[in-house]
XYZ file of C-alpha atoms in Angstrom:
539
model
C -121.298 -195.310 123.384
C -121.764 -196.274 119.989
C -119.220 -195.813 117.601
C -119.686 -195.858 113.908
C -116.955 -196.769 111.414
C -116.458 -196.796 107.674
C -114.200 -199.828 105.910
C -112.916 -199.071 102.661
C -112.509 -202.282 100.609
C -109.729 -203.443 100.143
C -109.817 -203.972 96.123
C -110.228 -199.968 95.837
C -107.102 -199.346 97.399
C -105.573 -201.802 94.261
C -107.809 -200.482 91.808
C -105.380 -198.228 89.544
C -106.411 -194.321 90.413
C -106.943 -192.169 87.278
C -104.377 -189.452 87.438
C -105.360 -185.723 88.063
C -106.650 -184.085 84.923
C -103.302 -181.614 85.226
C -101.087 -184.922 84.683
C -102.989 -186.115 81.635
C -103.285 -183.019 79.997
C -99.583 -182.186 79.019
C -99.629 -185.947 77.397
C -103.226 -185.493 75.021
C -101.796 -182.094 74.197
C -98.632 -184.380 72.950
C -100.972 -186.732 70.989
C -101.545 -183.696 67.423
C -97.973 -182.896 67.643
C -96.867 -186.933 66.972
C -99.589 -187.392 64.615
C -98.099 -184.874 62.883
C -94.432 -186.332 62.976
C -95.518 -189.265 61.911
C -98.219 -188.638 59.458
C -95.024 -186.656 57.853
C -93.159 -189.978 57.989
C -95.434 -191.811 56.174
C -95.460 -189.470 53.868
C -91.773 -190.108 53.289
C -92.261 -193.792 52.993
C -94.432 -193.379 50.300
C -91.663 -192.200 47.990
C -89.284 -193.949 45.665
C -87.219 -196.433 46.353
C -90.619 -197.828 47.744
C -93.419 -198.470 45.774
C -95.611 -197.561 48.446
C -97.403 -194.661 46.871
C -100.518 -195.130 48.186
C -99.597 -193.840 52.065
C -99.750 -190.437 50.870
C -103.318 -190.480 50.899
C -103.445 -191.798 54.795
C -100.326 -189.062 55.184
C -102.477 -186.550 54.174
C -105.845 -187.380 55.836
C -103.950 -187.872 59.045
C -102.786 -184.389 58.821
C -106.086 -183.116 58.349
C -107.030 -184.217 61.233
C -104.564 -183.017 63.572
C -105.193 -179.296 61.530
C -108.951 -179.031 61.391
C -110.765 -176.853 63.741
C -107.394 -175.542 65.305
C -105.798 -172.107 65.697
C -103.096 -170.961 62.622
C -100.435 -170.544 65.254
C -101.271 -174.356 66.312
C -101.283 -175.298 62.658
C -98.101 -173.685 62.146
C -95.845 -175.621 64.581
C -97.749 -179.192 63.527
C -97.225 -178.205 59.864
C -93.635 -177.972 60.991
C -93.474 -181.106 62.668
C -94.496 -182.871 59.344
C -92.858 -181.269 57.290
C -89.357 -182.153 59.252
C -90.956 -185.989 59.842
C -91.627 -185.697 55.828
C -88.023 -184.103 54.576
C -85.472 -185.079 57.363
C -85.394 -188.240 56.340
C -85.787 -187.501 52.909
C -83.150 -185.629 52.474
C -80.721 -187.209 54.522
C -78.695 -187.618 51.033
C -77.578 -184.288 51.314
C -75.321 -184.907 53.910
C -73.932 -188.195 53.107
C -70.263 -185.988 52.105
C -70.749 -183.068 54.137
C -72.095 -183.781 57.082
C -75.412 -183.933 59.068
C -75.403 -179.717 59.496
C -76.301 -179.066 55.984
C -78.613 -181.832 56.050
C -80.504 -180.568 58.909
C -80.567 -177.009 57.968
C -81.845 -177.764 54.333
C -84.572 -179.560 55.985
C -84.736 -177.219 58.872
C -85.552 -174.518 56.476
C -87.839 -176.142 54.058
C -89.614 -177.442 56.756
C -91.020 -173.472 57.104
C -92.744 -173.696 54.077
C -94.741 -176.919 55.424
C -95.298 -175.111 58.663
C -97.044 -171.602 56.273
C -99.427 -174.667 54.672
C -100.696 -175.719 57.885
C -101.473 -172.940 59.134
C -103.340 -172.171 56.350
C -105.220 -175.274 56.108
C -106.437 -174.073 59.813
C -108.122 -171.639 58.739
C -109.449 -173.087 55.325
C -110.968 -176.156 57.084
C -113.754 -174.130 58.835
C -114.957 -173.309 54.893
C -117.545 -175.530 53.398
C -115.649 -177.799 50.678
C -112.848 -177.545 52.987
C -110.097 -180.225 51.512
C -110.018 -179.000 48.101
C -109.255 -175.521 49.753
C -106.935 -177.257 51.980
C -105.104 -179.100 48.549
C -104.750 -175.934 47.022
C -102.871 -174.026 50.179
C -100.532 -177.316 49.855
C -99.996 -176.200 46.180
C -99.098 -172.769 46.659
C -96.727 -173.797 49.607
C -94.903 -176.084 46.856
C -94.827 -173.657 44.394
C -93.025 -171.154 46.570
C -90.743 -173.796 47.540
C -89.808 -174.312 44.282
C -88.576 -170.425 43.390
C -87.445 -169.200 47.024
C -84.908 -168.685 48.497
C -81.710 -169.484 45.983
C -84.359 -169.661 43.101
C -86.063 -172.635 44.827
C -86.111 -176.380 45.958
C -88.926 -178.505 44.776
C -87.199 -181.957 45.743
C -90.338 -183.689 47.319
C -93.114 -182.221 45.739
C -95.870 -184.775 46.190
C -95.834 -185.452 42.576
C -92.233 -187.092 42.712
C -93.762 -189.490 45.027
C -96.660 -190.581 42.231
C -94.349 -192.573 39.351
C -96.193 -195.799 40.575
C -99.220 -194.413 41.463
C -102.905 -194.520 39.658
C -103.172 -190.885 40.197
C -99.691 -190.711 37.434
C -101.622 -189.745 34.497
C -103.071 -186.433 36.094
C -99.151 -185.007 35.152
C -100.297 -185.473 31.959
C -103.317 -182.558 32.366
C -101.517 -180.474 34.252
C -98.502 -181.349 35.448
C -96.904 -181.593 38.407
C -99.062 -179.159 40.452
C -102.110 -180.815 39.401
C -101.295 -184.032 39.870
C -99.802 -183.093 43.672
C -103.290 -180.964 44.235
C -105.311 -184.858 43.059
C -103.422 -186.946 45.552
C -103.686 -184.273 48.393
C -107.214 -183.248 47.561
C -107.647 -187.624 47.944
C -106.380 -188.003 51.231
C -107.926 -184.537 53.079
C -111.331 -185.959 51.463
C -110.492 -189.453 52.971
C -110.154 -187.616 56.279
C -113.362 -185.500 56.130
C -115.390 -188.936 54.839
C -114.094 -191.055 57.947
C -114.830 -188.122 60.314
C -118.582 -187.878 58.942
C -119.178 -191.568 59.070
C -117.762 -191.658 62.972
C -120.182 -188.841 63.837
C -123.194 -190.244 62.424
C -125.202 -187.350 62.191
C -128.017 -186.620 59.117
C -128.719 -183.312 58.573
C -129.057 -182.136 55.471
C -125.844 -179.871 56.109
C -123.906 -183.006 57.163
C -124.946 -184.895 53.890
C -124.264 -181.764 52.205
C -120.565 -182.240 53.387
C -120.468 -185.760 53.149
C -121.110 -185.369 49.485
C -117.959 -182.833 49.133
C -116.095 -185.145 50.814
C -117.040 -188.168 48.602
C -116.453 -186.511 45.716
C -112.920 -185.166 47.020
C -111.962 -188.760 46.657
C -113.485 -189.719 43.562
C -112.874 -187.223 41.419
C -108.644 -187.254 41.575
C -108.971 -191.057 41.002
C -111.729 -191.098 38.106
C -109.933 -187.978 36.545
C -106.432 -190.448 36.521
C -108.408 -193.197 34.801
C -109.804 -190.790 32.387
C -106.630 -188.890 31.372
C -104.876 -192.046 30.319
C -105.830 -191.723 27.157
C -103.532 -188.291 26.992
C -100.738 -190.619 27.400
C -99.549 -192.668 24.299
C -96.496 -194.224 22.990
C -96.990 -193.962 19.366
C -94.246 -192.490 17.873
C -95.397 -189.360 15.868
C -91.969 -189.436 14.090
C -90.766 -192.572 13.693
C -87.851 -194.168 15.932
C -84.820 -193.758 16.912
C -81.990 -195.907 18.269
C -80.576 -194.557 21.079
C -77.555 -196.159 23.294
C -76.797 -194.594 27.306
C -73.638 -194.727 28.776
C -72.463 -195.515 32.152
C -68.919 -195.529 32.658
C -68.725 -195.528 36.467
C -66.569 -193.325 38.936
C -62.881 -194.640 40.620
C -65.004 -193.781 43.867
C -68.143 -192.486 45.247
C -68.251 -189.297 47.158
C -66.590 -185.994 46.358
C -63.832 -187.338 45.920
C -64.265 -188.868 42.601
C -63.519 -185.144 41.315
C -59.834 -186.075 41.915
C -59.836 -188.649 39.039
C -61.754 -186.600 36.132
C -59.093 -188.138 33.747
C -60.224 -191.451 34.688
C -64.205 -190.779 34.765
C -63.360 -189.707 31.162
C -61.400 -192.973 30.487
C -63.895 -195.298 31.696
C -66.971 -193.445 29.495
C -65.040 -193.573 26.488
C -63.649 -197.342 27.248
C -67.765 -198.647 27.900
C -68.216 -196.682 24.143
C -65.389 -198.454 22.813
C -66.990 -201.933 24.621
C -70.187 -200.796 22.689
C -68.795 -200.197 19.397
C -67.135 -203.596 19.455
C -70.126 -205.136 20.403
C -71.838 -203.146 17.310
C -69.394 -204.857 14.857
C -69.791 -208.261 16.276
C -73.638 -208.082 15.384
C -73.869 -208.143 19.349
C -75.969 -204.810 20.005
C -78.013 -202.995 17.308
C -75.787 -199.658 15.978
C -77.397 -196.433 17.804
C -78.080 -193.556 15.868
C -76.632 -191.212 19.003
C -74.697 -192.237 22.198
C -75.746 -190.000 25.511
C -72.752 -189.608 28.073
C -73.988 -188.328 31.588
C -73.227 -185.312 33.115
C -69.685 -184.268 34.494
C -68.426 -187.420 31.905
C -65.780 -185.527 31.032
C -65.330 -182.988 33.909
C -61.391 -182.299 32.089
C -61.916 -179.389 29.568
C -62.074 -180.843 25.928
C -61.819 -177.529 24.715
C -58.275 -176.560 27.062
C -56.553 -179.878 26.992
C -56.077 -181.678 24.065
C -55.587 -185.405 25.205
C -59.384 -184.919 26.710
C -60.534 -183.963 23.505
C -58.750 -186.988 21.779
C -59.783 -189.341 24.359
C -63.497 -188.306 23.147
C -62.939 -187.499 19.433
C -61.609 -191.367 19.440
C -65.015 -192.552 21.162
C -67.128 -190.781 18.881
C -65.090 -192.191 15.284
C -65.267 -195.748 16.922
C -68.953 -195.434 17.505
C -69.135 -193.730 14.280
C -72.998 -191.272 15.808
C -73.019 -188.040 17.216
C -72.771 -188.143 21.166
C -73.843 -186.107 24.075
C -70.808 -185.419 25.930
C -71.373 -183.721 29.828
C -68.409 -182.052 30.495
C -67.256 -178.768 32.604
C -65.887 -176.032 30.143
C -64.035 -173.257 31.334
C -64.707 -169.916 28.643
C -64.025 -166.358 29.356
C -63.087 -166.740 32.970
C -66.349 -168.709 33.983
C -66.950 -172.765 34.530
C -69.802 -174.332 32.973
C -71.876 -177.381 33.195
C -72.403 -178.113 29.890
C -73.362 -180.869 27.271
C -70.861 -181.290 24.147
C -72.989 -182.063 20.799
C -69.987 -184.006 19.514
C -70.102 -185.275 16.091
C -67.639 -188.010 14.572
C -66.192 -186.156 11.708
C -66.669 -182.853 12.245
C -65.506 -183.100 16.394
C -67.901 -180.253 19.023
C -70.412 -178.190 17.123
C -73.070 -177.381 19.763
C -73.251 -177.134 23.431
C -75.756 -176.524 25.894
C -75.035 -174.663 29.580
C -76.984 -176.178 32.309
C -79.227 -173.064 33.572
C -80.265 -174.361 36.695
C -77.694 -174.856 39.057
C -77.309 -176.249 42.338
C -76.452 -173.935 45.163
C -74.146 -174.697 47.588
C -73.343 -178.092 44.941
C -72.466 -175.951 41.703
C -72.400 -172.116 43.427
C -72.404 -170.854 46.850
C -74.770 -168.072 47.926
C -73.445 -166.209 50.599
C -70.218 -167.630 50.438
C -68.426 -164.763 52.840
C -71.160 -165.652 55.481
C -70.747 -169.612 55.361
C -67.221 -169.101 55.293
C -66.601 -167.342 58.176
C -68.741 -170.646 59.676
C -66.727 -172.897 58.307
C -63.866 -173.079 55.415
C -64.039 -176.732 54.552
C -67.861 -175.999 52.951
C -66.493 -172.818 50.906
C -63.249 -174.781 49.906
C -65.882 -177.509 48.192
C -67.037 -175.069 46.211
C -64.163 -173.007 45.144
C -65.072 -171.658 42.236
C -69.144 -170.741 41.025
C -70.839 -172.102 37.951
C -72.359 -170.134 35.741
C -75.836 -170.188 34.669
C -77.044 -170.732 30.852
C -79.727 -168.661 29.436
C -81.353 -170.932 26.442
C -82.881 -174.591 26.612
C -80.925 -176.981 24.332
C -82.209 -179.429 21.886
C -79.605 -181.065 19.896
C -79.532 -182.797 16.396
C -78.959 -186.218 16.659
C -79.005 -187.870 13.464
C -82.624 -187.759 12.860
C -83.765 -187.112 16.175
C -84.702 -183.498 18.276
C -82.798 -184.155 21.841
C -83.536 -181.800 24.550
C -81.461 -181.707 27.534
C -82.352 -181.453 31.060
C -79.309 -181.499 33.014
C -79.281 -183.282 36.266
C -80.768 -180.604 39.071
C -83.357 -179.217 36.191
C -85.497 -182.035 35.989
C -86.594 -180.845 39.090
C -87.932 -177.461 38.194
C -91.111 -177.616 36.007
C -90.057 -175.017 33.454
C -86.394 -176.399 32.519
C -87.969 -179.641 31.001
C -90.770 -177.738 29.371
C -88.849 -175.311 27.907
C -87.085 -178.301 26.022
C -90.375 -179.781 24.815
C -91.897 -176.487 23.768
C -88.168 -175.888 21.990
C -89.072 -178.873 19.993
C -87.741 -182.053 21.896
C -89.127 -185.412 20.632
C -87.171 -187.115 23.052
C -85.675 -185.619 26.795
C -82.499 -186.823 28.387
C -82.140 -185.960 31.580
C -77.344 -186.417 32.118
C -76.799 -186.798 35.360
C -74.029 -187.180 37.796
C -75.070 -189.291 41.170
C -71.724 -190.055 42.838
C -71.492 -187.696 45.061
C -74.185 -189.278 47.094
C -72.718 -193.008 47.105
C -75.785 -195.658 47.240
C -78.129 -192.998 48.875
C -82.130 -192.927 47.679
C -81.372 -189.767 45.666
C -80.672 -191.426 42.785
C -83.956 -193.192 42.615
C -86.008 -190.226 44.016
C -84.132 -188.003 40.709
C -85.422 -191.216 38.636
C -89.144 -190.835 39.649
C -88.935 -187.275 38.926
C -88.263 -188.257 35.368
C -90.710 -190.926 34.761
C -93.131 -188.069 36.004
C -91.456 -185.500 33.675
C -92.138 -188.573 30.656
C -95.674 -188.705 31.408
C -96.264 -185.166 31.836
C -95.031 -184.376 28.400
C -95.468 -187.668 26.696
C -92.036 -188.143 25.814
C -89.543 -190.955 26.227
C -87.143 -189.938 28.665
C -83.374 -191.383 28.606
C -81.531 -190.886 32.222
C -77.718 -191.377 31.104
C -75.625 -191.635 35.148
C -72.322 -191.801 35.825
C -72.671 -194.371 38.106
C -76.105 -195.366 38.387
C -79.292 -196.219 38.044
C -79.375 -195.491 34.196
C -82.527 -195.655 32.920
C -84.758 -195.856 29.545
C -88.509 -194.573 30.128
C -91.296 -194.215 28.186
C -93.722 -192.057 27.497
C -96.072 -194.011 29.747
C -93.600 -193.422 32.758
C -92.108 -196.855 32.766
C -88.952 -198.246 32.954
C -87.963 -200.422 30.283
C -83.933 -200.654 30.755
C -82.265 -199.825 33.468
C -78.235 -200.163 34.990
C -77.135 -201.273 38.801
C -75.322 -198.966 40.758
C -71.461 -198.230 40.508
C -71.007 -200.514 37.641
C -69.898 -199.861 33.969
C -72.720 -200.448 31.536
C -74.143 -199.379 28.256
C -78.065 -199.360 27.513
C -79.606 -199.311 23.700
C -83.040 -198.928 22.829
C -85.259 -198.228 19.574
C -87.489 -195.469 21.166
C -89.964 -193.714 19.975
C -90.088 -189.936 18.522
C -93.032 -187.422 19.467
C -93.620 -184.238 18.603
C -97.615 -183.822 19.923
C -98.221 -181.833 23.077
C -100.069 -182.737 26.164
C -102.247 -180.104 27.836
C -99.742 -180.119 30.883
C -97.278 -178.714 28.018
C -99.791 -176.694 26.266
C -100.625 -174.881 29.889
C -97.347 -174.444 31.377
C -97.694 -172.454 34.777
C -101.485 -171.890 34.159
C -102.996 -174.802 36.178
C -99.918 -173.445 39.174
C -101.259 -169.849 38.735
C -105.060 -171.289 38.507
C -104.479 -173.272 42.159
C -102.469 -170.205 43.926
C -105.975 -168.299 43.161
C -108.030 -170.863 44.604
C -105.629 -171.056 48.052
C -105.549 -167.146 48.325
C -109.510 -167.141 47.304
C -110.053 -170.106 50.341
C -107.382 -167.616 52.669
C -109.159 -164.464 52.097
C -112.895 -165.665 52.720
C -111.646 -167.724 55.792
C -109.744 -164.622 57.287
C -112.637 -162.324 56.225
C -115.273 -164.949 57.885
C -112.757 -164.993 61.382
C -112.524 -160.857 61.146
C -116.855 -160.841 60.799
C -117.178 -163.560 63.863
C -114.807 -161.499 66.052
C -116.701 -158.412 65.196
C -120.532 -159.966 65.797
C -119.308 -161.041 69.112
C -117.647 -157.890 70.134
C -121.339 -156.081 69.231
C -123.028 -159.260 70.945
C -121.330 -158.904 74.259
C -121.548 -155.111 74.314
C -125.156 -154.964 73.668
């Protein structure tokens, strides 16, 4: 009897087995959702402190790729997953004195706007043109963002991220949203060009789209170069001297609230320092002095050694100065700026009209509280909001103030401008947040805010970074942090508008049409598909 047997060699049986398709699949179907994370971390690295302004474009095109071609309810939870890689970490300044639960629950909940966007970029991205319908859905998402809920939160709109960037001068056409849609529009084209060359097809349809795609890059980065010319620093109305002020706080955190006699003491002793140093032919005289936010957080106007504690400042220095201080009138706090002139003492103030919540009020406080006193015990008593924009008269010079929190919001800084600013300061009160990034993500928003209106922009900080910008967006004097310091600068005065000030909202309003233009024909295209292939299969 024969037998017959079969020998399996022995370097199969070591020879690594692929794993059954049901192992690998959970991990591939891992592979969008860490893109996603990731591409929203990047994102985050490309803002201020860093320089690195350019990784928003690869942030971007990797996020088109993980959203193309997919369902909305897949594009929602990856939006979400960038957005929380994107704002967890940069926000984590928000909970440097409270505590990592309002940090993650700020970020938790803006996150939800991210997670709307990429859902609608899945269902843009099956239009022709696709990324500049995509950019415009990322718009829209940032302009709700910036009015809901609590009347908004625009901290990390994609222009903040730009101060360094070529695409910088675009704030100058339309502002922030237009400047945000260039960068995004650059780096969802980047995506669609890289996918096109690594298919390699040439039909006329693909070179159609390759063309889009080409020009999706270009066009943000030629329109840049070209709008430089809307950004000048000739001054339209001559000069104007102008010295900053940073006193410096006993101690970061909230603490430093504890000492407001001494915050006050140390402004008016660096004023003193500079009007020394003015005599001794050290420093050139200002014609104004700007004092940052909560300088003077004792009430001039209630307590009398406060008010001489300033009113001796200003003779010393002999100009008019800016005084932030927090005013209690009729029953109600508010955050306001003290025109304070050296002979005649206050004679103008301004009320900050975009306050912080849960920082300066407390929405829902009954709610929060019953969560947990300590948060509703930081806040005991609500600020009240100011109605008008305030430009003072300093010496020769139109001053219009953009308090802290406002330089955030579009609308507070033009108001000042279109008020008649020549020059924006933008008093501010970092301490609460130690040596976080904040204070240098709040300083990019202003050199932004300087190009986009072609103004010099002072940034006057209790304890740092003070800045001097100009119109062109850079930084020409600036302080360390938690130090006592004085800055003085001749700066120049303008008084011409840039289209981004001219427009206002317009070029917002113009992009929201454009996203709900892209949404409607890509839902109306789905709704026609699902109906052609109901008729298809019953015929």
């Amino acid at each position: 009897m024969t037998v017959t047997a079969t020998s399996v060699d022995e370097s199969d049986q070591l020879r690594p087995q692929p794993a059954p398709a049901s192992r690998t699949a959970p991990l591939v179907r891992l592979v969008p959702a860490l893109v996603a994370a990731l591409c929203g971390v990047l994102l985050y690295v490309s803002f201020p402190p860093r320089t690195l302004w350019w990784l928003a474009l690869p942030a971007f095109a990797g996020f088109g790729w993980v959203l193309r071609g997919r369902s909305w309810k897949a594009g929602l939870g990856l939006g979400y997953l960038f957005g929380l890689g994107f704002l967890l970490p940069l926000l984590v300044w928000t909970g440097v004195e409270v505590g990592p639960v309002p940090w993650i629950a700020l970020a938790a909940i803006e996150a939800i706007f991210v997670a709307l966007v990429g859902a609608g970029v899945t269902l843009v991205s099956r239009l022709p043109a696709w990324p500049l319908w995509a950019a415009a859905v990322w718009i829209a998402g940032e302009a709700a963002r910036a009015r809901v809920p609590f009347h908004g939160f625009p901290w990390g709109k994609i222009a903040f991220g730009q101060a360094d960037g070529v695409f910088l001068p675009l704030a100058a056409v339309g502002g922030t949203p237009v400047l945000g849609f260039g960068v995004v529009l650059c780096g969802f084209g980047l995506y669609e060009v890289v996918r096109l060359v690594v298919e390699g097809r040439r039909t006329r349809e693909v070179r159609r789209s390759a063309a889009v795609a080409l020009l999706s890059v270009a066009v943000p980065v030629v329109g840049a170069v070209a709008a430089r010319g809307l950004v000048s620093d000739k001054a339209d109305n001559g000069y104007a001297t102008v010295a900053l002020i940073q006193g410096n706080v006993p101690r970061s955190g909230l603490e430093f609230n504890e000492q407001r006699r001494a915050v006050l003491d140390y402004h008016a002793r660096e004023t003193l320092r500079l009007a020394a140093d003015v005599k001794a032919g050290k420093t050139p005289r200002p014609d104004f002095v700007l004092w940052p936010e909560n300088s003077s957080d004792v009430d001039p106007f209630a307590n009398a050694d406060a008010y001489a504690v300033i009113d001796n400042a200003a003779k010393a220095i002999g100009v008019p100065i800016s005084v932030g201080g927090v005013v209690e009138r009729g029953g109600k706090l508010w955050n306001e700026q003290i025109l304070w002139d050296p002979k005649k003492g206050p004679t103008d103030t301004y009320d900050k009209r975009q306050i912080q919540p849960f920082g300066e009020y407390l929405p829902l406080r009954g709610l929060i509280g019953a969560i947990n006193s300590n948060w509703t015990s930081m806040v005991r008593q609500d600020f009240s909001r100011g109605t008008k924009p305030g430009v003072f008269t300093m010496d020769h010079a139109k001053v219009g103030l953009v308090t802290c929190y406002e330089a955030a919001f579009d609308w507070a800084v033009r108001s000042e401008v279109t008020d008649g600013a020549q020059l924006i300061s933008v008093p501010s009160n970092n301490a609460t947040f130690d040596r976080s990034e904040m204070t240098y993500q709040q300083l990019a928003m202003s050199r932004v805010r300087a190009v986009e209106h072609s103004r010099t922009v002072t940034v006057p900080v209790t304890s740092g970074v003070s800045a001097v910008i100009m119109p062109d967006g850079k930084i020409t004097q600036k302080t360390g942090m938690f130090v006592p310091a004085y800055l003085v600068q001749k700066v120049p005065l303008r008084s011409s508008e840039t289209p981004a000030t001219k427009l206002g909202i317009l070029p917002e309003i113009a992009l929201v049409l454009v996203a709900a233009g892209g949404l409607g024909w890509a839902i109306g295209a789905g709704v026609r598909g699902r109906r052609a292939g109901g008729a298809s299969s019953a015929s």
